[in-house]
XYZ file of C-alpha atoms in Angstrom:
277
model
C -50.743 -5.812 61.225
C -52.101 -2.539 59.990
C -54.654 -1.629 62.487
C -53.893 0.891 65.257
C -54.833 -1.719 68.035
C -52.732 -3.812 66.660
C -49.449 -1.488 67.225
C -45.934 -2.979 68.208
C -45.130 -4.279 71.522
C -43.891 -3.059 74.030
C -42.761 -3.638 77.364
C -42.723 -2.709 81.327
C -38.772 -2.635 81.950
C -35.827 -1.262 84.794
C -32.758 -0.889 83.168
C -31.527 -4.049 85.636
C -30.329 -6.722 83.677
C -30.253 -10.612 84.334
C -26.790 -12.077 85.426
C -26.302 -15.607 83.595
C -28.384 -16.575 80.819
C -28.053 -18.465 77.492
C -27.607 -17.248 74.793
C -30.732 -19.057 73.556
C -32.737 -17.788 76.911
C -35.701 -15.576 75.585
C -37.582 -15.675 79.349
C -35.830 -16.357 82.505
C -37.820 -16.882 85.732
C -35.487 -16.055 88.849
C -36.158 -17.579 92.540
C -40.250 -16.867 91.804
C -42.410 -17.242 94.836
C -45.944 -16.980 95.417
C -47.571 -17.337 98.892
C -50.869 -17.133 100.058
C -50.393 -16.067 103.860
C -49.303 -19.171 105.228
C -49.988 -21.582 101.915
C -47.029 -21.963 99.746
C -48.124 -22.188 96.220
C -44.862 -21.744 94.613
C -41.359 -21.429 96.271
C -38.361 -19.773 94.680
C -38.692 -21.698 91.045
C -35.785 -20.435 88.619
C -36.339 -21.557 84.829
C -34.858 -20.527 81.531
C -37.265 -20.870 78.954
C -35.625 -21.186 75.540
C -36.572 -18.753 72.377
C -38.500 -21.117 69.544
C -38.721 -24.226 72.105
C -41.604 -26.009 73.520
C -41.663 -26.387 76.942
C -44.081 -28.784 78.689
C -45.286 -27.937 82.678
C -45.956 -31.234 83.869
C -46.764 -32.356 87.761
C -49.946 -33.910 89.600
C -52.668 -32.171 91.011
C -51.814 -29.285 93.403
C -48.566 -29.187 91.930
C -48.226 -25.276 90.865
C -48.553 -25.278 87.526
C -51.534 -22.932 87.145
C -49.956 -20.799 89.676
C -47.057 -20.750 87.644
C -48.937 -19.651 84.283
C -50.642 -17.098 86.290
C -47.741 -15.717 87.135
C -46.680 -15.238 83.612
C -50.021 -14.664 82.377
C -50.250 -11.653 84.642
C -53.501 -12.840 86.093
C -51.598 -12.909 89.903
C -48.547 -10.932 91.101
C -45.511 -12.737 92.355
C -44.716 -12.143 95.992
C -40.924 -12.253 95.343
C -39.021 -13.019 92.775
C -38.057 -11.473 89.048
C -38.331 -12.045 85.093
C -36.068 -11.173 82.503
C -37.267 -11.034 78.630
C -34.290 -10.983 76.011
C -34.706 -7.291 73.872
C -35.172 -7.523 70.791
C -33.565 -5.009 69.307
C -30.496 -4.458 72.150
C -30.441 -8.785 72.413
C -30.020 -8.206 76.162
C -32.228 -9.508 78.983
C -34.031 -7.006 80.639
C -36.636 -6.884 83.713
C -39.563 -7.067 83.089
C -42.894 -6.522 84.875
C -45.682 -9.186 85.288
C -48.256 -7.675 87.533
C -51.645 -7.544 85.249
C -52.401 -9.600 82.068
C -52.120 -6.019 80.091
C -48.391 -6.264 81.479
C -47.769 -9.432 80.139
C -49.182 -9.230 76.655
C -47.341 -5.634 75.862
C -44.210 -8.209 77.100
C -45.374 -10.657 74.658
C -46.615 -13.313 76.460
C -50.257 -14.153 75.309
C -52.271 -17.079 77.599
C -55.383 -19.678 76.305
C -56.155 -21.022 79.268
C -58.206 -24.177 79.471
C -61.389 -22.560 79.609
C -60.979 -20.561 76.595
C -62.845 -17.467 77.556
C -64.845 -17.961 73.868
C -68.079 -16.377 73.315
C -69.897 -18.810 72.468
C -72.644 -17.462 70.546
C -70.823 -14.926 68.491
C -69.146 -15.804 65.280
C -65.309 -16.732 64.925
C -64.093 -12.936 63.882
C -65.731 -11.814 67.067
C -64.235 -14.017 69.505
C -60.767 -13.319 67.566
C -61.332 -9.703 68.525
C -63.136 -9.920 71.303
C -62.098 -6.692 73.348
C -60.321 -5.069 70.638
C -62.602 -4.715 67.456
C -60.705 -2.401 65.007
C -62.352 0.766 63.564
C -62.825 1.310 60.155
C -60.229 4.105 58.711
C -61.843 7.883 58.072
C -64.998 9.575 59.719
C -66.750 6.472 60.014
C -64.304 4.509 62.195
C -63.372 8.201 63.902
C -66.782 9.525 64.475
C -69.401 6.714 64.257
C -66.770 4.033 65.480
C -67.976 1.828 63.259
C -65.949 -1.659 63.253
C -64.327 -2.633 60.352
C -65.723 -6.273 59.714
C -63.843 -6.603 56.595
C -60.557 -6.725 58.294
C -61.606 -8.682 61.004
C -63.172 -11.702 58.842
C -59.684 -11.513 56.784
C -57.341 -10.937 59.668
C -59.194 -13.634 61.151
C -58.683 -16.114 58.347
C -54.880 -15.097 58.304
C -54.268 -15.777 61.848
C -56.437 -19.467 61.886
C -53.975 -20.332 58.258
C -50.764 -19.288 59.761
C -51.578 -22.713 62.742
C -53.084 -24.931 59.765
C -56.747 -24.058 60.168
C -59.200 -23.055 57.977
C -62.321 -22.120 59.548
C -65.309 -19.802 58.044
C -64.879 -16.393 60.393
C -68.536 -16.223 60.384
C -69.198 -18.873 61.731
C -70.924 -19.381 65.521
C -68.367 -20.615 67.728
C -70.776 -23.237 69.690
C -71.129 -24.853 66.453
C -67.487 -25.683 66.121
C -65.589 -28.996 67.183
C -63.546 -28.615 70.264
C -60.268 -28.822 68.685
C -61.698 -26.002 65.926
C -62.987 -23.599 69.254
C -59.008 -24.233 70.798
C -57.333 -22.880 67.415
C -60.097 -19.806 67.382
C -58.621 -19.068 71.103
C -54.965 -19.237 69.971
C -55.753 -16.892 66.832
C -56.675 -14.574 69.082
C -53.512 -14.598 70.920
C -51.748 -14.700 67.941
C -52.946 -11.420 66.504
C -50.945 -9.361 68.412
C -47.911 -11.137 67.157
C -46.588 -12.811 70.989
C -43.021 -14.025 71.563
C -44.666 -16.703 73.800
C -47.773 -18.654 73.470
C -49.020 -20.167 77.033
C -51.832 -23.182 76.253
C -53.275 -24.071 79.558
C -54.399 -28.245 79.067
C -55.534 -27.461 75.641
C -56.201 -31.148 74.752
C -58.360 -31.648 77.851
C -62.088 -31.136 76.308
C -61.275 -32.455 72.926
C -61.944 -35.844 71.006
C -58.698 -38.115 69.996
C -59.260 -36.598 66.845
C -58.959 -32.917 68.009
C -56.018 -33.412 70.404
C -53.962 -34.433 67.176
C -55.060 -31.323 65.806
C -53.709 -28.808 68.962
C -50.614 -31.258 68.872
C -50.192 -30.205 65.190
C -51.391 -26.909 66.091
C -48.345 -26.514 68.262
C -45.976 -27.149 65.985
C -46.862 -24.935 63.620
C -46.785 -22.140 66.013
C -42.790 -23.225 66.518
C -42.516 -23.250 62.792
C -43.788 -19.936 62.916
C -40.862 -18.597 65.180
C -42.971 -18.808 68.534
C -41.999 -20.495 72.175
C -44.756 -22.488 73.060
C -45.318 -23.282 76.673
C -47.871 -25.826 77.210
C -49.121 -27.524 80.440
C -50.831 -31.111 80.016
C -51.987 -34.429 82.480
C -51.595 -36.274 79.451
C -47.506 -37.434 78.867
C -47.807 -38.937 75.794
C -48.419 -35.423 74.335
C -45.226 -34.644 76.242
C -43.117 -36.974 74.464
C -44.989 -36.178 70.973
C -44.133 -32.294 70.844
C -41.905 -31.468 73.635
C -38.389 -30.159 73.526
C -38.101 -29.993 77.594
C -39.821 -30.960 80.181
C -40.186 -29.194 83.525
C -41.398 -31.053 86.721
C -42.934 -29.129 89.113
C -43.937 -31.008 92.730
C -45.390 -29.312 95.868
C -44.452 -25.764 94.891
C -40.835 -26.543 93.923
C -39.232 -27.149 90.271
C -37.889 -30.778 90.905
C -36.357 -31.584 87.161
C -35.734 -29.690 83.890
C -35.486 -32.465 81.245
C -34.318 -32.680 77.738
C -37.323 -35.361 75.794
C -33.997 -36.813 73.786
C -34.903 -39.869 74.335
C -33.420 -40.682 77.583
C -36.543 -40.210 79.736
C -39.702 -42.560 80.024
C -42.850 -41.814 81.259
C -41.733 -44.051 84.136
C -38.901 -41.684 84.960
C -41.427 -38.393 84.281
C -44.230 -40.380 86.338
C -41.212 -41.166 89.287
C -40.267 -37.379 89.203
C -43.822 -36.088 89.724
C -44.541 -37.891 92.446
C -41.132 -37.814 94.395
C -40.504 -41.739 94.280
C -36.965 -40.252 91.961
C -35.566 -37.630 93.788
């Protein structure tokens, strides 16, 4: 990354440290909470997630899983609660702040939630920089802030390759396949280089044909060193990509389960709906 906009992460952090973690432990979610007066929408979850693992969110309908993501996304504050991120450079988990999406990405956590927030009628190197168009370098960029389209169709291409896509960056988004649209949104996380990758139901609008290609899509992005966190209805796609699985029910974090092999979807079905305690 060679743009300014484009400049090295950085975090919201107290010097506070977390008390147990893994070694492995690149987030850690401590007694989280999130109340809406009297409406419990989540209620004291603690979860390590695990650096270069993909972690499935699965529960029914009302279950807090998109309270959950919003809470790491940024898009809600907790009302009690903490998060730890492990340092890169010190290796050390430190506290981290998760009040405003702006929070979250400079932690390194970049969301595509379901909806995709794509624009539909502008071409693929827009919507990968939608927000934060880089200026071309000398008087042009600094004075006429002209945007540097060059960088953005190539940048573009880079960041669609590096999840197995190859997609012409001028062309208009609308006229993409769902499953084409879904790796645009990702590429636009991914240009700011994230430590995590949230994908909010990314199979849910997509063809049979598509959904193989996020599933694919999200193991290339562990290939490529990220954590993936994904949240689905569908638990095949659970047991395809998977490493864990958390259950959440009614608010609460009811199972953390290794997909090894030793869990069904009767088991993962019986979990979610409280018939296995």
């Amino acid at each position: 990354m060679s743009k300014a906009d484009e400049s090295t992460v950085s975090t919201d952090v107290s010097t506070a440290t977390a008390s147990k973690t893994d070694d492995d432990t690149i987030l850690s979610v401590e007694n989280v909470s999130k109340h809406y007066g009297g409406v419990v929408a989540l209620e004291d979850v603690s979860l390590s997630i695990k650096e270069n693992e993909v972690l499935s969110i699965v529960g029914d309908n009302g279950a807090g899983k998109s309270t959950f993501i919003k809470l790491l996304s940024g898009v809600i504050p907790a009302t009690s609660g903490q998060f730890y991120m492990r340092d890169e450079e010190t290796d050390e988990m430190e506290h981290i702040v998760l009040e405003s999406p702006s929070m979250a990405k400079r932690a390194g956590i970049e969301t595509v939630f379901q909806d995709m927030s794509l624009s539909m009628q502008h071409d693929v190197a827009s919507n990968v920089f939608m927000g934060r168009e880089p200026l071309k370098d000398g008087i042009s960029g600094k004075l006429f802030r002209r945007i540097d389209r060059e960088y953005m169709e190539q940048r573009s291409i880079e960041a669609l390759d590096e999840i197995g896509f190859e997609i012409d960056p001028r062309a208009i988004t609308e006229e993409l396949s769902g499953g084409q649209q879904q790796a645009v949104a990702v590429a636009r996380a991914l240009i700011s280089d994230p430590r995590i990758v949230i994908l909010d139901e990314p199979t849910a609008e997509v063809s049979v044909e598509g959904s193989q290609k996020i599933l694919d899509l999200i193991e290339e992005l562990q290939a490529s060193g990220k954590t993936v966190i994904f949240i689905t209805h569908n638990l095949q796609e659970v047991f395809d990509v998977a490493d864990r699985v958390a259950v959440l029910r009614s608010g609460n974090l009811v199972a953390e389960l290794d997909n090894d092999g030793t869990i069904d979807r009767e088991d993962l079905v019986g979990r979610m709906t409280g018939a296995i305690q």
